[in-house]
């Protein structure tokens, strides 16, 4: 059976980008057709300055949102990364497989380290090693497919390289995974700055739709989205990034083609109204289920506990095999 692994970092409130780029596919497709694991990858949230209480809160919130979005613990495994030691155990072996040069070439590392330095923060060493831990997340489960948004492509490529290199050196141990991207909205852009990704940890929330924003807030943010200087509604990512982003969001919500949708609108205002209503409808059931689930944290904790046990059982033999293959003496 195909094995799927993906994750989301508890670094901020989940966004429409997370949902359209990744989570919706996990819910609608992946959990039904494969042995799928979805993780709140909390260790990755410690690679930049963090507030412990906030990470804890956001981890539970992310888990609650994944369940509210429709991940079903009877169909897939939902768990918190730090509950399963195998991830960090394997990460070290992969640090001994990766090179300093290839990690320094990672686009996200370059961007985030520049940003941290510019705001007077130091760059944590874990920001550099982060893609190795991500590779461990994936390889520990002999994953075949990794459903992610476009920004993660380079990290999955690195994961493939590490798997191949390890297998060549020490004998076949890992499956070589591939990234799977959604057909539209693989990169939802910030509504106020449509040349940069809609990200959880952006300084200003005006361009970010959070999954828990209420209808009025969603409407306001989308109606105030930056559009382009032209008049026509055209799907042109380069020339009209603001309009193209709205078309992609709308297309993602209603499962249509953004270029085909462009012809249906004669003004930016009409496109914004339609997009706002489509997003509100898309998120409504999710918000309602979130309210119910959030009132019963014991249930969410129980799901996570069982998920971690299941995940551990799958990862342990793979990581043990990797330790033996690399020459480490078994504990007996
Ligand atoms: P992160 O929020 O970085 O932990 O990302 C979790 C998942 O959501 C990953 O698969 C990302 O590729 C995806 N994702 C995050 N932001 C966006 C975005 N703006 N557009 C599309 N996918 C996204
Ligand atoms: N790095 C991913 C992100 O920023 C999150 C992540 C961590 C992940 N480990 C993973 C995604 C393993 C897929 C598979 O979005």
mmCIF file of C-alpha atoms in Angstrom, residues 38-275:
data_model
loop_
_atom_site.group_PDB
_atom_site.id
_atom_site.type_symbol
_atom_site.label_atom_id
_atom_site.label_comp_id
_atom_site.label_asym_id
_atom_site.label_seq_id
_atom_site.Cartn_x
_atom_site.Cartn_y
_atom_site.Cartn_z
ATOM 1 C CA UNK A 38 -0.043 13.548 9.167
ATOM 2 C CA UNK A 39 2.060 15.222 11.794
ATOM 3 C CA UNK A 40 2.091 18.465 13.712
ATOM 4 C CA UNK A 41 5.817 18.943 13.314
ATOM 5 C CA UNK A 42 6.463 20.860 16.504
ATOM 6 C CA UNK A 43 10.247 20.408 16.586
ATOM 7 C CA UNK A 44 10.397 22.454 13.392
ATOM 8 C CA UNK A 45 8.721 25.351 15.216
ATOM 9 C CA UNK A 46 11.802 25.694 17.426
ATOM 10 C CA UNK A 47 14.119 26.636 14.554
ATOM 11 C CA UNK A 48 13.244 30.313 14.927
ATOM 12 C CA UNK A 49 12.688 32.411 18.059
ATOM 13 C CA UNK A 50 9.670 30.946 19.803
ATOM 14 C CA UNK A 51 7.485 31.319 22.836
ATOM 15 C CA UNK A 52 7.038 27.898 24.522
ATOM 16 C CA UNK A 53 3.456 28.538 25.662
ATOM 17 C CA UNK A 54 2.474 29.678 22.165
ATOM 18 C CA UNK A 55 3.970 26.646 20.447
ATOM 19 C CA UNK A 56 2.101 24.386 22.885
ATOM 20 C CA UNK A 57 -1.170 26.220 22.215
ATOM 21 C CA UNK A 58 -0.686 26.257 18.464
ATOM 22 C CA UNK A 59 0.170 22.552 18.398
ATOM 23 C CA UNK A 60 -3.120 21.636 20.004
ATOM 24 C CA UNK A 61 -4.944 24.106 17.790
ATOM 25 C CA UNK A 62 -3.358 22.667 14.636
ATOM 26 C CA UNK A 63 -4.321 19.144 15.689
ATOM 27 C CA UNK A 64 -7.873 20.279 16.385
ATOM 28 C CA UNK A 65 -8.043 22.017 13.003
ATOM 29 C CA UNK A 66 -6.768 18.973 11.128
ATOM 30 C CA UNK A 67 -9.517 16.887 12.707
ATOM 31 C CA UNK A 68 -12.066 19.644 12.072
ATOM 32 C CA UNK A 69 -10.972 19.740 8.428
ATOM 33 C CA UNK A 70 -11.898 16.078 8.205
ATOM 34 C CA UNK A 71 -8.847 13.941 8.920
ATOM 35 C CA UNK A 72 -10.361 10.792 10.383
ATOM 36 C CA UNK A 73 -8.259 8.844 12.924
ATOM 37 C CA UNK A 74 -10.022 5.691 11.740
ATOM 38 C CA UNK A 75 -8.511 6.221 8.284
ATOM 39 C CA UNK A 76 -5.146 7.859 8.946
ATOM 40 C CA UNK A 77 -2.622 8.573 11.690
ATOM 41 C CA UNK A 78 -2.511 12.050 13.212
ATOM 42 C CA UNK A 79 0.255 12.730 15.718
ATOM 43 C CA UNK A 80 2.728 15.213 17.154
ATOM 44 C CA UNK A 81 6.294 14.840 15.891
ATOM 45 C CA UNK A 82 7.996 15.255 19.281
ATOM 46 C CA UNK A 83 5.964 12.336 20.676
ATOM 47 C CA UNK A 84 7.862 9.948 18.419
ATOM 48 C CA UNK A 85 11.607 9.836 19.196
ATOM 49 C CA UNK A 86 12.403 8.055 15.947
ATOM 50 C CA UNK A 87 12.398 11.361 14.054
ATOM 51 C CA UNK A 88 15.337 12.872 15.944
ATOM 52 C CA UNK A 89 17.066 9.502 16.155
ATOM 53 C CA UNK A 90 17.063 9.213 12.381
ATOM 54 C CA UNK A 91 17.840 12.870 11.865
ATOM 55 C CA UNK A 92 21.335 12.392 13.286
ATOM 56 C CA UNK A 93 22.127 9.608 10.833
ATOM 57 C CA UNK A 94 20.965 11.810 7.996
ATOM 58 C CA UNK A 95 23.123 14.686 9.282
ATOM 59 C CA UNK A 96 25.965 12.252 8.693
ATOM 60 C CA UNK A 97 24.696 11.773 5.146
ATOM 61 C CA UNK A 98 23.957 15.383 4.142
ATOM 62 C CA UNK A 99 26.665 17.937 3.414
ATOM 63 C CA UNK A 100 27.092 21.442 4.735
ATOM 64 C CA UNK A 101 27.074 22.787 1.170
ATOM 65 C CA UNK A 102 23.760 21.277 0.173
ATOM 66 C CA UNK A 103 22.039 22.566 3.294
ATOM 67 C CA UNK A 104 23.335 26.083 2.745
ATOM 68 C CA UNK A 105 21.823 26.033 -0.737
ATOM 69 C CA UNK A 106 18.263 25.645 0.591
ATOM 70 C CA UNK A 107 16.188 28.645 -0.457
ATOM 71 C CA UNK A 108 14.174 28.736 2.773
ATOM 72 C CA UNK A 109 17.359 28.727 4.838
ATOM 73 C CA UNK A 110 18.784 31.603 2.839
ATOM 74 C CA UNK A 111 15.593 33.656 3.084
ATOM 75 C CA UNK A 112 14.898 32.993 6.740
ATOM 76 C CA UNK A 113 18.468 33.470 7.916
ATOM 77 C CA UNK A 114 18.685 36.830 6.135
ATOM 78 C CA UNK A 115 15.379 37.862 7.709
ATOM 79 C CA UNK A 116 16.460 36.799 11.201
ATOM 80 C CA UNK A 117 19.750 38.691 10.955
ATOM 81 C CA UNK A 118 17.989 41.781 9.596
ATOM 82 C CA UNK A 119 15.721 41.899 12.617
ATOM 83 C CA UNK A 120 18.615 41.487 15.012
ATOM 84 C CA UNK A 121 17.967 37.841 15.857
ATOM 85 C CA UNK A 122 20.584 35.147 15.798
ATOM 86 C CA UNK A 123 20.227 32.251 13.355
ATOM 87 C CA UNK A 124 19.665 28.989 15.172
ATOM 88 C CA UNK A 125 21.801 26.100 13.984
ATOM 89 C CA UNK A 126 18.599 24.058 13.681
ATOM 90 C CA UNK A 127 17.422 26.389 10.909
ATOM 91 C CA UNK A 128 20.268 25.011 8.808
ATOM 92 C CA UNK A 129 19.711 21.383 9.813
ATOM 93 C CA UNK A 130 15.906 21.659 9.548
ATOM 94 C CA UNK A 131 15.592 19.987 6.117
ATOM 95 C CA UNK A 132 17.493 16.998 7.499
ATOM 96 C CA UNK A 133 14.920 16.577 10.251
ATOM 97 C CA UNK A 134 12.229 16.928 7.603
ATOM 98 C CA UNK A 135 13.942 14.183 5.592
ATOM 99 C CA UNK A 136 13.952 12.024 8.722
ATOM 100 C CA UNK A 137 10.204 12.673 9.183
ATOM 101 C CA UNK A 138 9.632 11.323 5.707
ATOM 102 C CA UNK A 139 12.182 8.510 5.462
ATOM 103 C CA UNK A 140 11.393 7.003 8.885
ATOM 104 C CA UNK A 141 8.127 5.756 7.399
ATOM 105 C CA UNK A 142 9.455 4.538 4.053
ATOM 106 C CA UNK A 143 7.163 7.141 2.551
ATOM 107 C CA UNK A 144 6.246 6.987 -1.143
ATOM 108 C CA UNK A 145 4.433 10.316 -1.508
ATOM 109 C CA UNK A 146 4.664 13.671 0.230
ATOM 110 C CA UNK A 147 1.680 15.935 -0.509
ATOM 111 C CA UNK A 148 2.929 19.502 0.004
ATOM 112 C CA UNK A 149 2.658 23.020 -1.389
ATOM 113 C CA UNK A 150 5.159 24.294 -3.895
ATOM 114 C CA UNK A 151 7.469 25.859 -1.292
ATOM 115 C CA UNK A 152 8.525 22.417 -0.061
ATOM 116 C CA UNK A 153 9.705 21.027 -3.395
ATOM 117 C CA UNK A 154 13.376 21.687 -2.744
ATOM 118 C CA UNK A 155 13.226 20.026 0.679
ATOM 119 C CA UNK A 156 11.643 16.911 -0.785
ATOM 120 C CA UNK A 157 14.331 16.857 -3.491
ATOM 121 C CA UNK A 158 16.976 16.892 -0.765
ATOM 122 C CA UNK A 159 15.138 14.060 1.004
ATOM 123 C CA UNK A 160 15.309 12.013 -2.188
ATOM 124 C CA UNK A 161 19.033 12.697 -2.558
ATOM 125 C CA UNK A 162 19.690 11.632 1.035
ATOM 126 C CA UNK A 163 17.655 8.444 0.623
ATOM 127 C CA UNK A 164 19.511 7.479 -2.541
ATOM 128 C CA UNK A 165 22.910 8.294 -1.036
ATOM 129 C CA UNK A 166 22.221 6.348 2.156
ATOM 130 C CA UNK A 167 20.925 3.364 0.210
ATOM 131 C CA UNK A 168 23.975 3.372 -2.055
ATOM 132 C CA UNK A 169 26.401 3.541 0.837
ATOM 133 C CA UNK A 170 24.802 1.156 3.288
ATOM 134 C CA UNK A 171 22.370 -1.001 1.340
ATOM 135 C CA UNK A 172 18.732 -0.519 0.545
ATOM 136 C CA UNK A 173 17.042 0.974 3.611
ATOM 137 C CA UNK A 174 14.706 3.790 2.549
ATOM 138 C CA UNK A 175 12.048 4.273 -0.092
ATOM 139 C CA UNK A 176 12.729 7.265 -2.334
ATOM 140 C CA UNK A 177 9.708 9.559 -1.920
ATOM 141 C CA UNK A 178 8.213 12.027 -4.337
ATOM 142 C CA UNK A 179 6.466 15.344 -3.744
ATOM 143 C CA UNK A 180 2.844 15.600 -4.854
ATOM 144 C CA UNK A 181 1.383 19.027 -5.468
ATOM 145 C CA UNK A 182 -2.243 20.149 -5.851
ATOM 146 C CA UNK A 183 -3.341 21.021 -9.400
ATOM 147 C CA UNK A 184 -4.201 24.617 -8.431
ATOM 148 C CA UNK A 185 -3.355 26.861 -5.489
ATOM 149 C CA UNK A 186 -0.048 25.103 -4.806
ATOM 150 C CA UNK A 187 1.250 28.530 -3.835
ATOM 151 C CA UNK A 188 -1.353 30.896 -2.408
ATOM 152 C CA UNK A 189 0.076 34.392 -2.224
ATOM 153 C CA UNK A 190 -0.315 37.100 0.416
ATOM 154 C CA UNK A 191 -3.353 39.269 -0.387
ATOM 155 C CA UNK A 192 -1.427 42.459 0.400
ATOM 156 C CA UNK A 193 1.774 41.359 -1.305
ATOM 157 C CA UNK A 194 0.916 38.921 -4.089
ATOM 158 C CA UNK A 195 4.553 38.324 -4.941
ATOM 159 C CA UNK A 196 5.207 36.598 -1.622
ATOM 160 C CA UNK A 197 3.702 33.431 -0.167
ATOM 161 C CA UNK A 198 0.771 33.618 2.237
ATOM 162 C CA UNK A 199 2.669 32.448 5.322
ATOM 163 C CA UNK A 200 1.611 31.961 8.926
ATOM 164 C CA UNK A 201 4.340 34.063 10.423
ATOM 165 C CA UNK A 202 4.100 37.164 8.241
ATOM 166 C CA UNK A 203 4.253 40.382 10.322
ATOM 167 C CA UNK A 204 0.930 41.752 9.062
ATOM 168 C CA UNK A 205 -2.245 39.648 9.153
ATOM 169 C CA UNK A 206 -4.068 41.857 6.612
ATOM 170 C CA UNK A 207 -2.999 39.717 3.667
ATOM 171 C CA UNK A 208 -3.497 36.353 5.349
ATOM 172 C CA UNK A 209 -6.744 34.455 5.645
ATOM 173 C CA UNK A 210 -6.622 32.262 8.733
ATOM 174 C CA UNK A 211 -8.818 29.194 8.859
ATOM 175 C CA UNK A 212 -10.463 30.465 12.030
ATOM 176 C CA UNK A 213 -11.175 33.992 10.757
ATOM 177 C CA UNK A 214 -14.895 34.694 10.888
ATOM 178 C CA UNK A 215 -16.904 35.537 7.762
ATOM 179 C CA UNK A 216 -16.658 39.318 8.208
ATOM 180 C CA UNK A 217 -12.908 39.237 8.616
ATOM 181 C CA UNK A 218 -12.480 36.990 5.572
ATOM 182 C CA UNK A 219 -14.683 39.288 3.492
ATOM 183 C CA UNK A 220 -12.796 42.387 4.585
ATOM 184 C CA UNK A 221 -9.366 40.884 3.869
ATOM 185 C CA UNK A 222 -10.349 39.665 0.410
ATOM 186 C CA UNK A 223 -12.189 42.857 -0.577
ATOM 187 C CA UNK A 224 -9.057 44.825 0.386
ATOM 188 C CA UNK A 225 -6.706 42.528 -1.542
ATOM 189 C CA UNK A 226 -4.172 44.345 -3.675
ATOM 190 C CA UNK A 227 -5.098 44.073 -7.343
ATOM 191 C CA UNK A 228 -3.238 45.222 -10.413
ATOM 192 C CA UNK A 229 -3.371 48.385 -12.455
ATOM 193 C CA UNK A 230 -5.137 46.861 -15.484
ATOM 194 C CA UNK A 231 -8.919 46.680 -15.875
ATOM 195 C CA UNK A 232 -9.470 43.270 -17.414
ATOM 196 C CA UNK A 233 -9.744 40.112 -15.352
ATOM 197 C CA UNK A 234 -7.019 37.940 -16.844
ATOM 198 C CA UNK A 235 -5.128 34.973 -15.490
ATOM 199 C CA UNK A 236 -1.554 36.194 -15.795
ATOM 200 C CA UNK A 237 0.670 35.249 -12.852
ATOM 201 C CA UNK A 238 3.539 37.474 -13.966
ATOM 202 C CA UNK A 239 1.689 40.527 -15.239
ATOM 203 C CA UNK A 240 -1.284 40.481 -12.832
ATOM 204 C CA UNK A 241 -0.168 38.622 -9.695
ATOM 205 C CA UNK A 242 -2.920 40.030 -7.459
ATOM 206 C CA UNK A 243 -5.753 39.061 -9.774
ATOM 207 C CA UNK A 244 -4.137 35.711 -10.595
ATOM 208 C CA UNK A 245 -3.936 34.929 -6.877
ATOM 209 C CA UNK A 246 -7.650 35.651 -6.401
ATOM 210 C CA UNK A 247 -8.459 33.496 -9.430
ATOM 211 C CA UNK A 248 -6.385 30.648 -8.024
ATOM 212 C CA UNK A 249 -8.025 30.905 -4.628
ATOM 213 C CA UNK A 250 -11.467 30.915 -6.221
ATOM 214 C CA UNK A 251 -10.482 28.043 -8.516
ATOM 215 C CA UNK A 252 -9.186 26.102 -5.525
ATOM 216 C CA UNK A 253 -12.466 26.626 -3.650
ATOM 217 C CA UNK A 254 -14.784 25.658 -6.487
ATOM 218 C CA UNK A 255 -12.494 23.094 -8.169
ATOM 219 C CA UNK A 256 -12.281 24.862 -11.510
ATOM 220 C CA UNK A 257 -9.582 26.183 -13.764
ATOM 221 C CA UNK A 258 -8.359 29.742 -12.962
ATOM 222 C CA UNK A 259 -7.943 30.738 -16.620
ATOM 223 C CA UNK A 260 -11.483 29.585 -17.431
ATOM 224 C CA UNK A 261 -12.897 31.477 -14.429
ATOM 225 C CA UNK A 262 -11.271 34.739 -15.550
ATOM 226 C CA UNK A 263 -13.722 35.038 -18.437
ATOM 227 C CA UNK A 264 -16.690 35.030 -16.063
ATOM 228 C CA UNK A 265 -15.774 38.322 -14.367
ATOM 229 C CA UNK A 266 -15.786 41.786 -15.860
ATOM 230 C CA UNK A 267 -14.561 43.703 -12.799
ATOM 231 C CA UNK A 268 -12.103 43.206 -9.962
ATOM 232 C CA UNK A 269 -14.876 43.977 -7.487
ATOM 233 C CA UNK A 270 -17.057 41.152 -8.767
ATOM 234 C CA UNK A 271 -14.130 38.741 -8.668
ATOM 235 C CA UNK A 272 -13.344 39.732 -5.078
ATOM 236 C CA UNK A 273 -16.945 39.311 -3.972
ATOM 237 C CA UNK A 274 -17.169 35.864 -5.547
ATOM 238 C CA UNK A 275 -13.835 34.817 -4.047
#
